[in-house]
Short mmCIF file of C-alpha atoms and ligand atoms in Angstrom, two decimals:
data_model
loop_
_atom_site.label_atom_id
_atom_site.label_comp_id
_atom_site.label_asym_id
_atom_site.label_seq_id
_atom_site.Cartn_x
_atom_site.Cartn_y
_atom_site.Cartn_z
CA MET A 1 -39.46 16.69 7.67
CA SER A 2 -37.91 13.71 5.91
CA GLN A 3 -34.63 12.38 7.26
CA GLN A 4 -31.48 13.24 5.28
CA LEU A 5 -30.14 10.22 3.39
CA TYR A 6 -26.46 9.86 2.60
CA ASP A 7 -24.78 8.61 -0.61
CA PHE A 8 -21.95 6.56 0.85
CA GLY A 9 -21.18 4.88 4.15
CA MET A 10 -17.94 3.85 5.82
CA VAL A 11 -17.40 1.45 8.68
CA GLY A 12 -14.13 2.18 10.47
CA LEU A 13 -13.21 5.82 10.96
CA GLY A 14 -9.54 5.33 11.76
CA VAL A 15 -7.19 7.50 9.75
CA MET A 16 -7.65 5.47 6.51
CA GLY A 17 -11.45 5.23 6.70
CA ARG A 18 -11.96 8.83 7.76
CA ASN A 19 -9.62 10.17 5.10
CA PHE A 20 -11.27 8.09 2.39
CA LEU A 21 -14.70 9.31 3.47
CA LEU A 22 -13.59 12.95 3.57
CA ASN A 23 -12.28 12.46 0.05
CA VAL A 24 -15.73 11.14 -0.99
CA ALA A 25 -17.31 14.22 0.65
CA ASP A 26 -14.87 16.54 -1.17
CA ASN A 27 -16.19 15.09 -4.41
CA GLY A 28 -19.73 16.20 -3.73
CA PHE A 29 -21.23 13.05 -2.19
CA SER A 30 -22.89 13.07 1.20
CA VAL A 31 -21.28 10.60 3.62
CA ALA A 32 -21.99 8.71 6.81
CA GLY A 33 -19.44 6.95 9.00
CA LEU A 34 -19.67 4.33 11.71
CA ASP A 35 -17.13 3.65 14.41
CA THR A 36 -17.27 2.11 17.88
CA ASN A 37 -15.24 5.08 19.08
CA LYS A 38 -17.36 8.21 19.66
CA GLU A 39 -14.37 10.52 19.22
CA GLN A 40 -13.65 9.17 15.72
CA ALA A 41 -17.29 9.64 14.72
CA LYS A 42 -17.19 13.22 16.01
CA ALA A 43 -13.87 13.90 14.28
CA LEU A 44 -15.46 12.97 10.95
CA GLU A 45 -18.18 15.60 11.30
CA GLU A 46 -15.67 18.24 12.42
CA GLU A 47 -13.19 17.54 9.64
CA ALA A 48 -15.93 17.49 6.99
CA ASP A 49 -15.94 21.24 7.44
CA GLY A 50 -19.61 21.87 6.64
CA LYS A 51 -19.95 19.21 3.92
CA PRO A 52 -22.81 16.75 4.53
CA ALA A 53 -21.25 14.14 6.82
CA LYS A 54 -22.70 12.18 9.69
CA GLY A 55 -20.73 10.21 12.24
CA THR A 56 -22.37 7.66 14.50
CA THR A 57 -21.61 4.74 16.79
CA ASP A 58 -24.99 3.10 16.18
CA MET A 59 -25.08 0.54 13.38
CA LYS A 60 -28.85 0.58 12.98
CA GLU A 61 -28.93 4.34 12.65
CA PHE A 62 -25.95 4.22 10.27
CA VAL A 63 -27.59 1.75 7.88
CA ALA A 64 -30.95 3.53 8.06
CA CYS A 65 -29.46 6.87 6.99
CA LEU A 66 -28.00 5.57 3.72
CA LYS A 67 -29.61 5.90 0.27
CA LYS A 68 -30.66 2.62 -1.36
CA PRO A 69 -29.06 0.57 -2.74
CA ARG A 70 -26.81 1.24 0.23
CA LYS A 71 -23.11 1.52 -0.49
CA ILE A 72 -21.16 0.56 2.62
CA MET A 73 -17.40 0.36 2.63
CA LEU A 74 -15.35 -1.31 5.37
CA LEU A 75 -11.91 -0.02 6.22
CA VAL A 76 -11.21 -2.13 9.28
CA PRO A 77 -8.24 -4.44 10.01
CA ALA A 78 -8.24 -7.54 7.79
CA GLY A 79 -9.34 -10.81 9.37
CA LYS A 80 -12.05 -11.69 11.86
CA ILE A 81 -13.17 -8.07 12.36
CA VAL A 82 -14.34 -7.95 8.73
CA ASP A 83 -16.58 -11.00 9.32
CA LYS A 84 -17.87 -9.52 12.55
CA VAL A 85 -18.81 -6.23 10.90
CA ILE A 86 -20.48 -8.04 7.99
CA GLU A 87 -22.50 -10.14 10.44
CA GLY A 88 -23.61 -6.96 12.22
CA LEU A 89 -24.56 -5.20 8.98
CA LEU A 90 -26.59 -8.20 7.79
CA LYS A 91 -29.11 -7.49 10.53
CA PHE A 92 -30.00 -4.17 8.90
CA VAL A 93 -29.12 -4.16 5.20
CA GLU A 94 -31.60 -5.22 2.53
CA GLU A 95 -31.54 -7.21 -0.69
CA GLY A 96 -29.44 -5.47 -3.33
CA ASP A 97 -27.38 -3.37 -0.92
CA LEU A 98 -23.63 -3.35 -1.49
CA ILE A 99 -20.87 -4.07 1.03
CA ILE A 100 -17.33 -3.16 -0.03
CA ASP A 101 -14.31 -4.51 1.81
CA GLY A 102 -11.49 -2.01 1.27
CA GLY A 103 -8.91 -3.59 3.58
CA ASN A 104 -5.96 -5.86 2.80
CA SER A 105 -8.09 -8.99 3.08
CA PHE A 106 -6.69 -12.36 2.08
CA PHE A 107 -8.25 -13.22 -1.28
CA GLU A 108 -9.54 -16.60 -0.12
CA ASP A 109 -11.48 -14.83 2.66
CA THR A 110 -13.02 -12.65 -0.04
CA ASP A 111 -14.06 -15.75 -2.03
CA ARG A 112 -15.70 -17.15 1.08
CA ARG A 113 -17.48 -13.87 1.90
CA LEU A 114 -18.69 -13.52 -1.68
CA ALA A 115 -20.28 -16.96 -1.58
CA TYR A 116 -21.84 -16.27 1.82
CA LEU A 117 -23.25 -12.87 0.89
CA ARG A 118 -24.58 -14.14 -2.44
CA LYS A 119 -26.80 -16.45 -0.41
CA GLN A 120 -28.00 -13.45 1.63
CA LYS A 121 -28.68 -11.57 -1.65
CA VAL A 122 -26.32 -8.80 -0.58
CA GLN A 123 -23.77 -7.58 -3.13
CA PHE A 124 -20.10 -7.62 -2.22
CA LEU A 125 -16.88 -6.22 -3.64
CA GLY A 126 -13.33 -6.97 -2.47
CA VAL A 127 -11.44 -3.79 -3.20
CA GLY A 128 -7.71 -3.13 -2.90
CA VAL A 129 -6.92 0.43 -1.86
CA SER A 130 -3.36 1.68 -1.98
CA GLY A 131 -1.70 4.94 -1.08
CA GLY A 132 -1.69 5.03 2.69
CA ALA A 133 -3.43 7.72 4.72
CA LYS A 134 -2.44 10.55 2.38
CA GLY A 135 -3.57 8.60 -0.67
CA ALA A 136 -6.93 7.86 0.92
CA ARG A 137 -7.43 11.59 1.52
CA LEU A 138 -6.15 12.95 -1.78
CA GLY A 139 -6.58 10.12 -4.28
CA PRO A 140 -5.66 6.46 -3.89
CA SER A 141 -5.29 3.75 -6.49
CA ILE A 142 -8.33 1.49 -6.23
CA MET A 143 -8.53 -2.16 -7.35
CA PRO A 144 -12.13 -3.42 -7.25
CA GLY A 145 -13.07 -7.06 -7.79
CA GLY A 146 -16.35 -8.93 -7.74
CA SER A 147 -19.35 -8.73 -10.04
CA LYS A 148 -19.41 -6.04 -12.72
CA LYS A 149 -22.98 -5.26 -11.74
CA ALA A 150 -21.92 -4.47 -8.18
CA TYR A 151 -19.00 -2.37 -9.42
CA LYS A 152 -21.31 -0.24 -11.57
CA ILE A 153 -23.22 0.86 -8.45
CA VAL A 154 -20.15 2.45 -6.95
CA LYS A 155 -18.11 3.25 -10.06
CA PRO A 156 -18.91 7.01 -10.19
CA ILE A 157 -17.86 7.47 -6.56
CA LEU A 158 -14.66 5.42 -6.87
CA GLU A 159 -13.69 7.19 -10.09
CA ALA A 160 -14.25 10.57 -8.45
CA VAL A 161 -12.12 9.84 -5.37
CA SER A 162 -9.26 7.97 -7.07
CA ALA A 163 -5.94 9.49 -8.09
CA LYS A 164 -5.79 10.77 -11.67
CA VAL A 165 -2.99 10.41 -14.21
CA ASN A 166 -3.40 12.52 -17.36
CA GLY A 167 -7.03 12.91 -16.33
CA GLU A 168 -7.55 9.13 -16.21
CA PRO A 169 -8.84 7.71 -12.92
CA CYS A 170 -6.60 5.20 -11.13
CA VAL A 171 -9.45 2.75 -10.68
CA ALA A 172 -10.77 0.08 -13.02
CA TYR A 173 -12.77 -3.09 -12.66
CA MET A 174 -10.12 -5.74 -12.09
CA GLY A 175 -12.13 -8.92 -12.51
CA LYS A 176 -14.38 -11.52 -11.02
CA GLY A 177 -14.40 -12.91 -7.48
CA SER A 178 -11.44 -11.93 -5.36
CA ALA A 179 -9.55 -10.32 -8.28
CA GLY A 180 -9.31 -6.95 -6.49
CA ASN A 181 -7.73 -8.35 -3.35
CA TYR A 182 -5.45 -10.58 -5.39
CA VAL A 183 -4.17 -7.65 -7.45
CA LYS A 184 -3.62 -5.63 -4.25
CA MET A 185 -1.74 -8.56 -2.70
CA VAL A 186 0.60 -8.73 -5.70
CA HIS A 187 0.94 -4.93 -5.60
CA ASN A 188 2.21 -5.34 -2.06
CA GLY A 189 4.54 -8.18 -3.09
CA ILE A 190 6.11 -5.83 -5.65
CA GLU A 191 6.18 -3.12 -2.94
CA TYR A 192 8.17 -5.46 -0.66
CA ALA A 193 10.62 -6.25 -3.49
CA MET A 194 11.19 -2.58 -4.35
CA MET A 195 11.64 -1.65 -0.69
CA GLN A 196 14.21 -4.42 -0.18
CA LEU A 197 16.08 -3.37 -3.32
CA LEU A 198 16.18 0.20 -2.03
CA ALA A 199 17.47 -1.03 1.33
CA GLU A 200 20.25 -2.95 -0.43
CA ALA A 201 21.09 0.08 -2.59
CA TYR A 202 21.42 2.13 0.63
CA ASP A 203 23.67 -0.54 2.17
CA ILE A 204 25.96 -0.60 -0.85
CA LEU A 205 26.19 3.19 -1.11
CA LYS A 206 26.96 3.38 2.61
CA LYS A 207 29.27 0.42 3.15
CA VAL A 208 30.94 -0.05 -0.24
CA GLY A 209 30.93 3.58 -1.34
CA GLY A 210 31.38 5.17 2.07
CA LEU A 211 28.67 7.75 1.31
CA ASN A 212 27.25 9.68 4.25
CA ASN A 213 23.53 10.30 4.78
CA LYS A 214 23.63 13.61 2.93
CA GLU A 215 25.33 12.04 -0.08
CA ILE A 216 22.90 9.11 -0.02
CA GLN A 217 20.00 11.55 0.16
CA GLN A 218 21.39 13.38 -2.88
CA ALA A 219 21.84 10.12 -4.80
CA PHE A 220 18.19 9.09 -4.27
CA GLU A 221 17.01 12.60 -5.08
CA ASP A 222 18.92 12.45 -8.37
CA TYR A 223 17.61 8.96 -9.14
CA ASN A 224 14.10 10.30 -8.68
CA LYS A 225 14.66 12.92 -11.37
CA GLY A 226 15.25 10.29 -14.04
CA ARG A 227 13.86 6.94 -15.15
CA LEU A 228 13.69 5.68 -11.54
CA GLN A 229 11.11 8.34 -10.72
CA SER A 230 8.72 6.73 -8.26
CA PHE A 231 6.99 7.27 -4.95
CA LEU A 232 9.29 4.87 -3.09
CA VAL A 233 12.49 6.49 -4.40
CA GLU A 234 11.05 9.93 -3.58
CA ILE A 235 10.25 9.05 0.04
CA THR A 236 13.60 7.28 0.40
CA ALA A 237 15.36 10.54 -0.52
CA SER A 238 13.27 12.49 1.96
CA ILE A 239 13.87 9.97 4.77
CA PHE A 240 17.60 10.76 4.63
CA LYS A 241 16.80 14.43 5.31
CA GLN A 242 14.91 13.76 8.52
CA LYS A 243 16.63 14.87 11.73
CA ASP A 244 16.07 12.86 14.89
CA ASP A 245 13.14 14.54 16.63
CA ILE A 246 14.03 13.29 20.11
CA GLY A 247 17.82 13.10 19.99
CA LYS A 248 20.91 14.18 18.09
CA GLY A 249 21.79 13.30 14.50
CA MET A 250 19.69 11.83 11.74
CA LEU A 251 16.62 9.73 12.44
CA ILE A 252 17.52 6.93 10.00
CA ASP A 253 20.54 6.01 12.15
CA LYS A 254 18.34 5.59 15.26
CA ILE A 255 15.74 3.27 13.75
CA LEU A 256 16.05 -0.38 14.76
CA ASP A 257 16.84 -2.65 11.80
CA LYS A 258 13.96 -5.08 12.41
CA ALA A 259 11.30 -4.86 9.70
CA LYS A 260 7.77 -5.86 10.57
CA GLN A 261 5.17 -7.24 8.20
CA LYS A 262 1.44 -7.71 8.09
CA GLY A 263 1.47 -10.62 5.68
CA THR A 264 0.66 -9.45 2.16
CA GLY A 265 4.21 -10.01 0.88
CA LYS A 266 4.32 -13.46 2.42
CA TRP A 267 0.93 -14.32 0.90
CA THR A 268 2.27 -13.29 -2.52
CA SER A 269 5.23 -15.64 -2.16
CA GLN A 270 3.12 -18.46 -0.78
CA ASN A 271 0.54 -18.17 -3.50
CA ALA A 272 3.17 -17.90 -6.23
CA MET A 273 4.64 -21.17 -4.91
CA ASP A 274 1.20 -22.78 -5.05
CA PHE A 275 0.80 -21.74 -8.69
CA GLY A 276 4.41 -22.63 -9.53
CA ILE A 277 5.24 -19.10 -10.66
CA PRO A 278 8.70 -17.84 -9.69
CA VAL A 279 8.79 -14.52 -7.82
CA PRO A 280 12.32 -14.73 -6.35
CA THR A 281 12.82 -11.02 -5.69
CA ILE A 282 9.59 -10.91 -3.68
CA ASP A 283 10.65 -14.11 -1.85
CA ALA A 284 13.99 -12.47 -1.10
CA ALA A 285 12.27 -9.42 0.35
CA VAL A 286 10.11 -11.55 2.64
CA THR A 287 13.16 -13.60 3.66
CA MET A 288 15.15 -10.47 4.50
CA ARG A 289 12.35 -9.16 6.73
CA GLY A 290 12.58 -12.52 8.50
CA ILE A 291 16.37 -12.32 8.88
CA SER A 292 16.10 -8.72 10.04
CA SER A 293 13.81 -9.78 12.86
CA LEU A 294 16.50 -12.10 14.28
CA LYS A 295 18.32 -9.10 15.72
CA SER A 296 19.74 -10.68 18.89
CA GLU A 297 20.88 -13.79 17.00
CA ARG A 298 22.54 -11.58 14.40
CA LEU A 299 24.35 -9.60 17.08
CA ALA A 300 25.68 -12.81 18.63
CA ALA A 301 26.61 -14.27 15.23
CA ALA A 302 28.46 -11.08 14.31
CA LYS A 303 31.12 -12.12 16.82
CA ILE A 304 31.14 -15.89 16.16
CA LEU A 305 31.09 -15.64 12.36
CA LYS A 306 33.47 -12.71 11.97
CA VAL A 307 35.39 -13.11 8.70
CA ARG A 308 37.95 -11.06 6.88
CA VAL A 309 36.42 -9.36 3.86
CA GLY A 310 37.83 -7.08 1.20
CA LYS A 311 37.37 -3.35 0.89
CA PRO A 312 36.74 -2.77 -2.80
CA LYS A 313 38.15 0.48 -4.11
CA VAL A 314 35.41 2.49 -5.71
CA ASP A 315 34.85 5.80 -7.34
CA LYS A 316 31.85 7.30 -5.50
CA ASN A 317 30.25 8.90 -8.57
CA LYS A 318 30.66 5.75 -10.62
CA LEU A 319 29.16 3.65 -7.85
CA VAL A 320 26.14 5.97 -7.53
CA LYS A 321 25.55 5.62 -11.28
CA GLU A 322 25.92 1.82 -11.17
CA VAL A 323 23.57 1.46 -8.21
CA GLY A 324 20.98 3.58 -10.05
CA ASP A 325 21.28 1.44 -13.18
CA ALA A 326 21.10 -1.73 -11.08
CA LEU A 327 17.96 -0.47 -9.33
CA PHE A 328 16.38 0.26 -12.68
CA PHE A 329 17.16 -3.29 -13.84
CA ALA A 330 15.95 -4.90 -10.63
CA PHE A 331 12.73 -2.83 -10.43
CA ILE A 332 11.88 -4.16 -13.91
CA THR A 333 12.41 -7.76 -12.75
CA ALA A 334 10.21 -7.14 -9.69
CA TYR A 335 7.35 -5.81 -11.83
CA SER A 336 7.94 -8.68 -14.30
CA GLN A 337 7.54 -11.27 -11.55
CA GLY A 338 4.39 -9.64 -10.18
CA MET A 339 2.80 -9.31 -13.61
CA ALA A 340 3.69 -12.93 -14.50
CA LEU A 341 2.01 -14.06 -11.29
CA LEU A 342 -1.09 -12.00 -12.09
CA ALA A 343 -1.28 -13.47 -15.59
CA ASP A 344 -1.15 -17.00 -14.22
CA ALA A 345 -3.53 -16.36 -11.31
CA SER A 346 -6.03 -14.87 -13.73
CA LYS A 347 -6.11 -18.19 -15.62
CA GLU A 348 -6.09 -20.36 -12.49
CA LYS A 349 -8.79 -18.40 -10.71
CA GLY A 350 -10.76 -17.21 -13.75
CA PHE A 351 -10.42 -13.55 -12.75
CA GLY A 352 -10.30 -12.25 -16.34
CA LEU A 353 -7.64 -9.69 -15.42
CA ASP A 354 -6.65 -6.97 -17.85
CA LEU A 355 -2.94 -6.39 -17.20
CA GLU A 356 -2.90 -3.15 -19.18
CA ALA A 357 -5.62 -1.75 -16.90
CA THR A 358 -3.71 -2.97 -13.84
CA ALA A 359 -0.54 -1.14 -14.90
CA ARG A 360 -2.66 1.91 -15.80
CA ILE A 361 -4.26 2.24 -12.36
CA TRP A 362 -0.91 1.69 -10.63
CA ARG A 363 0.57 4.77 -12.34
CA GLY A 364 -0.90 7.04 -9.67
CA GLY A 365 -2.00 7.00 -6.05
CA CYS A 366 -0.44 3.71 -4.98
CA ILE A 367 2.81 2.88 -3.19
CA ILE A 368 4.45 1.30 -6.27
CA ARG A 369 3.57 4.16 -8.63
CA ALA A 370 6.52 4.86 -10.87
CA ALA A 371 7.38 6.35 -14.25
CA LEU A 372 8.13 2.80 -15.40
CA LEU A 373 4.46 1.86 -15.19
CA GLU A 374 3.61 3.87 -18.31
CA ASP A 375 5.92 1.61 -20.34
CA ILE A 376 4.48 -1.46 -18.58
CA ARG A 377 1.01 -0.30 -19.57
CA LYS A 378 2.18 0.16 -23.17
CA ALA A 379 3.77 -3.30 -23.24
CA TYR A 380 0.47 -4.98 -22.30
CA SER A 381 -1.49 -2.74 -24.61
CA THR A 382 0.74 -3.94 -27.49
CA ASP A 383 0.52 -7.59 -26.42
CA ALA A 384 -2.03 -8.57 -23.78
CA ASN A 385 -0.60 -12.12 -23.73
CA LEU A 386 3.02 -11.18 -23.18
CA PRO A 387 4.56 -14.25 -21.48
CA ASN A 388 6.86 -12.05 -19.41
CA LEU A 389 7.46 -8.31 -19.30
CA MET A 390 11.20 -8.95 -19.73
CA VAL A 391 10.70 -10.05 -23.35
CA ASP A 392 8.81 -6.91 -24.37
CA LYS A 393 11.04 -4.98 -26.80
CA THR A 394 11.43 -1.90 -24.60
CA PHE A 395 12.12 -3.84 -21.43
CA ALA A 396 14.48 -6.31 -23.13
CA LYS A 397 16.50 -3.29 -24.24
CA HIS A 398 16.52 -1.82 -20.73
CA LEU A 399 17.64 -5.13 -19.21
CA LYS A 400 20.37 -5.70 -21.78
CA GLY A 401 21.60 -2.17 -21.26
CA ASN A 402 21.85 -2.37 -17.46
CA HIS A 403 22.69 -5.93 -16.44
CA ASN A 404 26.41 -5.16 -16.29
CA ALA A 405 25.86 -2.47 -13.67
CA LEU A 406 24.01 -4.98 -11.53
CA ARG A 407 26.72 -7.62 -11.99
CA SER A 408 29.32 -5.07 -11.00
CA ILE A 409 27.63 -3.95 -7.77
CA ILE A 410 26.88 -7.55 -6.76
CA LYS A 411 30.56 -8.49 -7.23
CA LYS A 412 31.63 -5.54 -5.10
CA SER A 413 29.09 -6.43 -2.42
CA ILE A 414 30.22 -10.06 -2.34
CA ASP A 415 33.83 -8.90 -1.87
CA ALA A 416 32.77 -6.56 0.92
CA GLY A 417 30.59 -9.21 2.63
CA ILE A 418 27.35 -7.28 2.13
CA PRO A 419 24.16 -9.27 1.59
CA THR A 420 22.28 -8.46 -1.61
CA LEU A 421 19.64 -11.17 -1.69
CA ALA A 422 17.11 -9.16 -3.71
CA PHE A 423 19.63 -7.74 -6.18
CA SER A 424 21.24 -11.17 -6.66
CA THR A 425 17.95 -12.97 -7.18
CA SER A 426 16.82 -10.31 -9.65
CA LEU A 427 19.91 -11.00 -11.73
CA ALA A 428 19.56 -14.77 -11.38
CA TYR A 429 15.90 -14.53 -12.44
CA PHE A 430 16.99 -12.73 -15.62
CA ASP A 431 19.89 -15.10 -16.28
CA ALA A 432 17.76 -18.19 -15.67
CA TYR A 433 14.82 -16.97 -17.75
CA ARG A 434 17.07 -16.27 -20.76
CA ASP A 435 18.92 -19.61 -20.45
CA GLY A 436 17.76 -22.11 -23.07
CA ARG A 437 19.54 -25.00 -21.36
CA LEU A 438 19.42 -24.96 -17.58
CA PRO A 439 21.22 -27.69 -15.60
CA LEU A 440 17.96 -29.19 -14.40
CA ASN A 441 18.46 -32.13 -16.76
CA LEU A 442 20.64 -33.33 -13.88
CA THR A 443 17.73 -32.89 -11.45
CA GLN A 444 15.57 -35.05 -13.70
CA ALA A 445 18.32 -37.70 -13.94
CA GLN A 446 18.62 -37.77 -10.14
CA ARG A 447 14.85 -38.08 -9.71
CA ASP A 448 14.77 -40.98 -12.11
CA HIS A 449 17.86 -42.53 -10.48
CA PHE A 450 16.54 -42.61 -6.93
CA GLY A 451 12.82 -42.78 -7.51
CA SER A 452 12.08 -43.94 -11.07
CA HIS A 453 10.29 -40.63 -11.60
CA THR A 454 11.02 -40.77 -15.38
CA TYR A 455 12.29 -38.01 -17.65
CA GLU A 456 11.79 -36.60 -21.13
CA ARG A 457 14.54 -36.44 -23.77
CA VAL A 458 15.70 -33.61 -26.00
CA ASP A 459 15.89 -35.85 -29.08
CA LYS A 460 12.81 -38.10 -28.84
CA ASN A 461 9.21 -37.70 -27.74
CA GLY A 462 7.85 -39.75 -24.87
CA ILE A 463 8.52 -40.59 -21.25
CA PHE A 464 11.68 -42.51 -20.38
CA HIS A 465 13.09 -44.45 -17.46
CA THR A 466 16.58 -45.86 -17.13
CA GLU A 467 17.85 -48.67 -14.90
CA TRP A 468 20.76 -46.56 -13.66
CA GLU A 469 24.07 -48.34 -12.92
C1 6PG B 1 -0.57 0.43 0.41
C2 6PG B 1 0.27 -0.31 1.40
C3 6PG B 1 -0.52 -0.65 2.62
C4 6PG B 1 0.31 -1.00 3.84
C5 6PG B 1 1.15 -2.21 3.67
C6 6PG B 1 2.19 -2.38 4.75
O1 6PG B 1 -0.64 -0.06 -0.71
O2 6PG B 1 -1.11 1.48 0.75
O3 6PG B 1 0.75 -1.49 0.84
O4 6PG B 1 -1.44 -1.63 2.25
O5 6PG B 1 1.09 0.07 4.19
O6 6PG B 1 0.28 -3.29 3.66
O7 6PG B 1 2.52 -3.69 4.74
P1 6PG B 1 3.51 -4.35 5.76
O8 6PG B 1 3.09 -3.92 7.14
O9 6PG B 1 3.33 -5.81 5.55
O10 6PG B 1 4.86 -3.85 5.41
#
C-alpha cells in the first residue's frame, strides 16, 4: 500500500501553528505537523477530528510524508530558531520545495534567508500572519512576500484559509523579497499606535471625565457601533466587562501598568528613521511602552515631582463624544504614517507594493482591521501614488472635521497633568504636514552658522553660505 502524502506541512504546533494547520484541514487539505513536543503532535491529530492530519516529532518522516513540491510553513518564534529549523529541513527537502516563514521575522533576516535558500535551490516566502490564535484558526490576514512563482504554489491554500471580506480573501501577493514581513512589521507599528491611543482615551475618560469602568465600557461599545468600528475598539470594550477571576472587582484594575513588547513596533520606528519617514504616533507608542516599564522609577518620581494640576470641569457626554472624534482623527494619522512608510520602503527596497491590496487584506482577520480600511482601500484605488493618506479628499474632510475635538481633549489633559504623547503627536503630525512654512529655516541658519553646512533660499536657486556675524 502506498504511503499517504499530505498537502501542507507545519513546523511548530504551538497554539498558532496548530490552529493554522487545523484551519488548512477544515478547508479540505490534508496536513502534517512537526513539533519537538510529542503532546503537541498528538493534540493536532486529536483536534483534527477525523480530517487527514498527521503529527510527528521526526523531521525526516515529516518531510517524507509531504506531496511535492513540498509546502512547509514555519510558525516558530522569530530569530535563531527559524534558522535552526531551516538548517534541519535542508537535510531532507529537495529542489523546488517551498519553505514559508509565517512568524514575525525581521525583514532583513528574511532577505538573508532568501539569498541563502536561493543558492540551495529551495523556494522561500516570508509571510506575515495576523489575527492571533483565533485568527489562525478561523481566518487570519496573510501578507506573503517573495517570488511570485513561489506564491503561486501556495496561493490556493492561503486564499482558502484566510479571512474573507465581502467574499474577498484577506491575502494577496505583497511584493518581492521581504515585502511580506515588512508589511507585517508596519501593520504591527500601526497596531502599537492604535493601542496607545486607546490607552490614552481610557486615561482621559477615567481621569478627566471621572467615568467608571462600566461607563468606559459603554463608551467603547458605542464607539464600536459607528465609524470607529474595529477589532481593537471591540476588544477594548469587552476588556472593561471582565471581572477579576482570582479576586474582587474588575480585572483591568488589577493588571500591572507595564507593557511588554517583542520588537515589531520598535523595528517600525527604527526603520522609518533609517528611511527618513516620520511615524511619530508609532514612535510615541514605543516610547510609552518604555516609560511604562520604568514602574519603580515612576512610583518614586510620583512623590518627588508632585505638582499641583487643574481639575477641568467637563460634561461627561460631551467628553465621550470628543474622545471618540479625537480617536477617529488619530487613527487616521496612524494609518497615514504606516502607509507613507510602506510607500517609501517599497521604493527603497524595490518591493513593488500595491497599497490598495495592502489595505484590502487588512480589512479582515488582522489586529488592525477596521471599518476605516475600506475608505483607505478606496483612496489608493483612486490614486495609487497618493503622497499621504491625509490629503485624500475623504480623509482630508475627516481630519478637518475632527481636529478641534482632538485639540480640546489635549488641552484638558494638559491642564489635568495627563500624558497624551500619542494623541499630541498625531495632532502635531497633521499640523506640521499642512504647514507650508515650518520654522526649520532657523535650523538651517544654525547649521550654516556653526558648521558652514550651507542652506537654500526661498527666492533664488542654488546653495548658499554666509559668514555669520
Ligand atoms: C498580530 C499581532 C501579533 C502579536 C504582536 C504582539 O498581528 O496577530 O501583531 O503578531 O500579538 O506581535 O506584539 P508585542 O508583543 O510586541 O506587543
